[in-house]
PDB file of C-alpha atoms in Angstrom:
ATOM      1  CA  UNK A 251     -38.946 -28.617  -2.815  1.00 85.00           C
ATOM      2  CA  UNK A 252     -42.026 -26.723  -2.247  1.00 92.00           C
ATOM      3  CA  UNK A 253     -42.313 -23.064  -1.233  1.00 93.00           C
ATOM      4  CA  UNK A 254     -43.228 -23.940   2.459  1.00 95.00           C
ATOM      5  CA  UNK A 255     -40.518 -26.727   2.645  1.00 92.00           C
ATOM      6  CA  UNK A 256     -37.887 -24.036   1.416  1.00 93.00           C
ATOM      7  CA  UNK A 257     -39.068 -21.533   3.752  1.00 94.00           C
ATOM      8  CA  UNK A 258     -39.031 -24.074   6.835  1.00 94.00           C
ATOM      9  CA  UNK A 259     -35.468 -25.020   6.026  1.00 94.00           C
ATOM     10  CA  UNK A 260     -34.494 -21.341   5.879  1.00 93.00           C
ATOM     11  CA  UNK A 261     -36.207 -20.442   9.024  1.00 94.00           C
ATOM     12  CA  UNK A 262     -34.751 -23.587  10.923  1.00 95.00           C
ATOM     13  CA  UNK A 263     -31.436 -22.568   9.896  1.00 95.00           C
ATOM     14  CA  UNK A 264     -32.061 -19.137  11.579  1.00 95.00           C
ATOM     15  CA  UNK A 265     -33.590 -20.573  14.848  1.00 97.00           C
ATOM     16  CA  UNK A 266     -31.734 -19.109  17.820  1.00 97.00           C
ATOM     17  CA  UNK A 267     -30.437 -15.941  15.780  1.00 97.00           C
ATOM     18  CA  UNK A 268     -31.330 -12.332  15.822  1.00 97.00           C
ATOM     19  CA  UNK A 269     -33.296 -11.888  12.774  1.00 95.00           C
ATOM     20  CA  UNK A 270     -33.756  -8.082  12.867  1.00 97.00           C
ATOM     21  CA  UNK A 271     -33.673  -4.787  14.632  1.00 98.00           C
ATOM     22  CA  UNK A 272     -36.068  -2.142  13.722  1.00 98.00           C
ATOM     23  CA  UNK A 273     -35.667   1.569  13.314  1.00 98.00           C
ATOM     24  CA  UNK A 274     -36.405   3.789  16.336  1.00 98.00           C
ATOM     25  CA  UNK A 275     -39.694   5.549  16.757  1.00 98.00           C
ATOM     26  CA  UNK A 276     -40.602   8.433  18.928  1.00 98.00           C
ATOM     27  CA  UNK A 277     -43.530   7.943  21.299  1.00 98.00           C
ATOM     28  CA  UNK A 278     -44.761  11.495  21.958  1.00 98.00           C
ATOM     29  CA  UNK A 279     -47.583  12.765  24.039  1.00 98.00           C
ATOM     30  CA  UNK A 280     -49.613  13.250  20.731  1.00 98.00           C
ATOM     31  CA  UNK A 281     -49.224   9.516  20.058  1.00 98.00           C
ATOM     32  CA  UNK A 282     -50.210   8.729  23.603  1.00 98.00           C
ATOM     33  CA  UNK A 283     -53.189  10.905  23.457  1.00 98.00           C
ATOM     34  CA  UNK A 284     -54.417   9.413  20.231  1.00 98.00           C
ATOM     35  CA  UNK A 285     -54.060   5.990  21.657  1.00 98.00           C
ATOM     36  CA  UNK A 286     -56.093   6.959  24.717  1.00 98.00           C
ATOM     37  CA  UNK A 287     -58.694   8.194  22.569  1.00 98.00           C
ATOM     38  CA  UNK A 288     -58.848   5.140  20.295  1.00 98.00           C
ATOM     39  CA  UNK A 289     -58.824   2.614  23.256  1.00 98.00           C
ATOM     40  CA  UNK A 290     -60.786   4.826  25.808  1.00 98.00           C
ATOM     41  CA  UNK A 291     -58.040   4.578  28.432  1.00 98.00           C
ATOM     42  CA  UNK A 292     -57.676   8.096  29.612  1.00 98.00           C
ATOM     43  CA  UNK A 293     -55.972   7.230  32.929  1.00 98.00           C
ATOM     44  CA  UNK A 294     -54.341  10.461  34.044  1.00 98.00           C
ATOM     45  CA  UNK A 295     -50.795   8.881  34.186  1.00 98.00           C
ATOM     46  CA  UNK A 296     -50.946   8.835  30.281  1.00 98.00           C
ATOM     47  CA  UNK A 297     -52.765  12.101  29.404  1.00 98.00           C
ATOM     48  CA  UNK A 298     -52.148  14.534  32.181  1.00 98.00           C
ATOM     49  CA  UNK A 299     -48.394  15.728  32.120  1.00 98.00           C
ATOM     50  CA  UNK A 300     -48.723  18.274  34.954  1.00 98.00           C
ATOM     51  CA  UNK A 301     -50.416  15.704  37.269  1.00 98.00           C
ATOM     52  CA  UNK A 302     -48.083  12.735  36.086  1.00 98.00           C
ATOM     53  CA  UNK A 303     -45.151  15.029  36.903  1.00 98.00           C
ATOM     54  CA  UNK A 304     -46.276  15.949  40.279  1.00 98.00           C
ATOM     55  CA  UNK A 305     -47.773  12.631  41.466  1.00 98.00           C
ATOM     56  CA  UNK A 306     -45.818   9.823  39.933  1.00 97.00           C
ATOM     57  CA  UNK A 307     -42.143   8.623  40.050  1.00 97.00           C
ATOM     58  CA  UNK A 308     -42.152   8.966  36.387  1.00 96.00           C
ATOM     59  CA  UNK A 309     -41.470  12.715  35.960  1.00 96.00           C
ATOM     60  CA  UNK A 310     -44.326  12.931  33.480  1.00 98.00           C
ATOM     61  CA  UNK A 311     -46.888  10.931  31.462  1.00 98.00           C
ATOM     62  CA  UNK A 312     -46.034   7.389  30.283  1.00 98.00           C
ATOM     63  CA  UNK A 313     -47.307   5.381  27.322  1.00 98.00           C
ATOM     64  CA  UNK A 314     -49.786   2.878  27.696  1.00 98.00           C
ATOM     65  CA  UNK A 315     -48.248  -0.853  27.807  1.00 98.00           C
ATOM     66  CA  UNK A 316     -50.582  -1.747  25.106  1.00 98.00           C
ATOM     67  CA  UNK A 317     -49.415   1.117  22.961  1.00 98.00           C
ATOM     68  CA  UNK A 318     -45.865  -0.028  23.356  1.00 98.00           C
ATOM     69  CA  UNK A 319     -46.890  -3.489  22.470  1.00 98.00           C
ATOM     70  CA  UNK A 320     -49.068  -2.369  19.536  1.00 97.00           C
ATOM     71  CA  UNK A 321     -45.740  -0.864  18.071  1.00 98.00           C
ATOM     72  CA  UNK A 322     -44.705  -4.599  17.563  1.00 97.00           C
ATOM     73  CA  UNK A 323     -46.582  -4.967  14.181  1.00 95.00           C
ATOM     74  CA  UNK A 324     -44.678  -1.579  13.003  1.00 97.00           C
ATOM     75  CA  UNK A 325     -41.425  -3.088  14.106  1.00 98.00           C
ATOM     76  CA  UNK A 326     -41.981  -6.571  12.646  1.00 96.00           C
ATOM     77  CA  UNK A 327     -42.841  -5.167   9.072  1.00 94.00           C
ATOM     78  CA  UNK A 328     -39.103  -3.762   9.119  1.00 95.00           C
ATOM     79  CA  UNK A 329     -37.606  -6.799  10.239  1.00 93.00           C
ATOM     80  CA  UNK A 330     -39.578  -9.903   8.927  1.00 89.00           C
ATOM     81  CA  UNK A 331     -40.105 -10.087   5.208  1.00 85.00           C
ATOM     82  CA  UNK A 332     -42.739 -12.419   3.576  1.00 85.00           C
ATOM     83  CA  UNK A 333     -41.188 -15.562   2.164  1.00 89.00           C
ATOM     84  CA  UNK A 334     -41.615 -16.733  -1.394  1.00 90.00           C
ATOM     85  CA  UNK A 335     -44.988 -18.513  -1.692  1.00 92.00           C
ATOM     86  CA  UNK A 336     -46.383 -16.914   1.536  1.00 95.00           C
ATOM     87  CA  UNK A 337     -49.834 -15.300   1.103  1.00 95.00           C
ATOM     88  CA  UNK A 338     -50.182 -13.755   4.487  1.00 95.00           C
ATOM     89  CA  UNK A 339     -49.103 -13.592   8.048  1.00 94.00           C
ATOM     90  CA  UNK A 340     -51.383 -13.825  10.873  1.00 95.00           C
ATOM     91  CA  UNK A 341     -50.751 -12.788  14.547  1.00 96.00           C
ATOM     92  CA  UNK A 342     -51.258 -15.850  16.500  1.00 97.00           C
ATOM     93  CA  UNK A 343     -50.801 -14.301  20.021  1.00 97.00           C
ATOM     94  CA  UNK A 344     -48.156 -14.510  22.848  1.00 97.00           C
ATOM     95  CA  UNK A 345     -46.808 -17.324  25.371  1.00 96.00           C
ATOM     96  CA  UNK A 346     -45.301 -14.771  27.502  1.00 96.00           C
ATOM     97  CA  UNK A 347     -45.580 -11.006  27.731  1.00 98.00           C
ATOM     98  CA  UNK A 348     -43.985  -8.926  30.443  1.00 98.00           C
ATOM     99  CA  UNK A 349     -43.911  -4.964  30.653  1.00 98.00           C
ATOM    100  CA  UNK A 350     -40.710  -4.233  32.425  1.00 98.00           C
ATOM    101  CA  UNK A 351     -40.028  -0.451  32.216  1.00 98.00           C
ATOM    102  CA  UNK A 352     -42.510   2.512  31.755  1.00 98.00           C
ATOM    103  CA  UNK A 353     -42.099   4.445  28.636  1.00 98.00           C
ATOM    104  CA  UNK A 354     -42.043   8.227  29.319  1.00 98.00           C
ATOM    105  CA  UNK A 355     -43.546  10.388  26.842  1.00 98.00           C
ATOM    106  CA  UNK A 356     -40.787  11.441  24.207  1.00 98.00           C
ATOM    107  CA  UNK A 357     -39.014   8.214  24.511  1.00 98.00           C
ATOM    108  CA  UNK A 358     -37.808   6.430  21.507  1.00 98.00           C
ATOM    109  CA  UNK A 359     -38.360   2.778  20.993  1.00 98.00           C
ATOM    110  CA  UNK A 360     -37.427  -0.073  18.558  1.00 98.00           C
ATOM    111  CA  UNK A 361     -37.842  -3.721  18.206  1.00 98.00           C
ATOM    112  CA  UNK A 362     -35.476  -6.691  18.437  1.00 98.00           C
ATOM    113  CA  UNK A 363     -36.463  -9.992  17.094  1.00 98.00           C
ATOM    114  CA  UNK A 364     -34.766 -13.319  17.503  1.00 98.00           C
ATOM    115  CA  UNK A 365     -36.416 -16.493  16.136  1.00 97.00           C
ATOM    116  CA  UNK A 366     -36.691 -19.133  18.767  1.00 98.00           C
ATOM    117  CA  UNK A 367     -38.774 -21.952  17.128  1.00 98.00           C
ATOM    118  CA  UNK A 368     -40.434 -23.077  13.914  1.00 97.00           C
ATOM    119  CA  UNK A 369     -43.191 -25.602  13.466  1.00 96.00           C
ATOM    120  CA  UNK A 370     -45.111 -26.870  10.579  1.00 96.00           C
ATOM    121  CA  UNK A 371     -48.920 -27.066  11.496  1.00 95.00           C
ATOM    122  CA  UNK A 372     -50.166 -28.062   8.128  1.00 95.00           C
ATOM    123  CA  UNK A 373     -49.187 -28.123   4.372  1.00 93.00           C
ATOM    124  CA  UNK A 374     -49.706 -24.494   4.197  1.00 95.00           C
ATOM    125  CA  UNK A 375     -48.927 -23.116   7.634  1.00 96.00           C
ATOM    126  CA  UNK A 376     -45.764 -22.491   9.653  1.00 97.00           C
ATOM    127  CA  UNK A 377     -45.880 -21.217  13.264  1.00 97.00           C
ATOM    128  CA  UNK A 378     -42.992 -19.248  14.201  1.00 97.00           C
ATOM    129  CA  UNK A 379     -42.004 -18.263  17.800  1.00 98.00           C
ATOM    130  CA  UNK A 380     -40.109 -15.088  18.107  1.00 98.00           C
ATOM    131  CA  UNK A 381     -38.574 -13.403  21.178  1.00 98.00           C
ATOM    132  CA  UNK A 382     -39.507  -9.893  20.926  1.00 98.00           C
ATOM    133  CA  UNK A 383     -37.637  -7.142  22.948  1.00 98.00           C
ATOM    134  CA  UNK A 384     -38.791  -3.503  22.584  1.00 98.00           C
ATOM    135  CA  UNK A 385     -35.968  -1.284  23.724  1.00 98.00           C
ATOM    136  CA  UNK A 386     -36.003   2.096  25.032  1.00 98.00           C
ATOM    137  CA  UNK A 387     -33.205   4.338  23.685  1.00 98.00           C
ATOM    138  CA  UNK A 388     -30.958   5.041  26.584  1.00 98.00           C
ATOM    139  CA  UNK A 389     -32.069   2.665  29.045  1.00 97.00           C
ATOM    140  CA  UNK A 390     -30.695  -0.589  30.210  1.00 97.00           C
ATOM    141  CA  UNK A 391     -33.945  -2.371  30.765  1.00 98.00           C
ATOM    142  CA  UNK A 392     -36.426  -2.739  27.824  1.00 98.00           C
ATOM    143  CA  UNK A 393     -40.019  -1.640  27.784  1.00 98.00           C
ATOM    144  CA  UNK A 394     -41.384  -5.083  27.330  1.00 98.00           C
ATOM    145  CA  UNK A 395     -40.336  -8.702  26.233  1.00 98.00           C
ATOM    146  CA  UNK A 396     -42.497 -11.239  24.553  1.00 98.00           C
ATOM    147  CA  UNK A 397     -42.571 -14.677  23.157  1.00 98.00           C
ATOM    148  CA  UNK A 398     -44.643 -13.860  19.852  1.00 98.00           C
ATOM    149  CA  UNK A 399     -46.433 -16.305  17.815  1.00 98.00           C
ATOM    150  CA  UNK A 400     -46.949 -15.747  14.004  1.00 96.00           C
ATOM    151  CA  UNK A 401     -48.380 -17.898  11.479  1.00 96.00           C
ATOM    152  CA  UNK A 402     -47.181 -17.852   8.035  1.00 96.00           C
ATOM    153  CA  UNK A 403     -49.563 -18.982   5.511  1.00 96.00           C
ATOM    154  CA  UNK A 404     -48.478 -20.414   2.050  1.00 95.00           C
ATOM    155  CA  UNK A 405     -50.261 -20.909  -1.147  1.00 91.00           C
ATOM    156  CA  UNK A 406     -51.413 -24.456  -1.379  1.00 88.00           C
ATOM    157  CA  UNK A 407     -49.262 -26.349  -4.060  1.00 77.00           C
ATOM    158  CA  UNK A 408     -51.102 -26.747  -7.270  1.00 66.00           C
ATOM    159  CA  UNK A 409     -53.377 -23.949  -6.508  1.00 54.00           C
TER     160      UNK A 409
END
């Protein structure tokens, strides 16, 4: 059996099951401000704690939705290991993505992953669909849910 065939069989056996839960990470104002600087998104609900406390229902600043989403990569490194013969993983995009709950500065987040589908695209590529939920510690509703696509690329057999 080739490396990709072995990986496909292992992943198909895990389809429909939770494959990992990451550690918690704190999203503090310093992280939010740095993200604002990198993305040039300086909307006051993210970077002005006094105004956000006075003029929003959030009680203070909130993280950018895209900051929350960008942490998915960190969470996935903790939960999804490369398979034997895999030479790289590529973010292939999203089928669905919803930001459900604002993330107040100082919140702790973690990622929860469930493998929902696997499809072989070629002799060297497996396309994985994963249900991603980014949870906010102490909240019933998650920050976001998404159907995330990842391409696992394997070494060509014989080369």
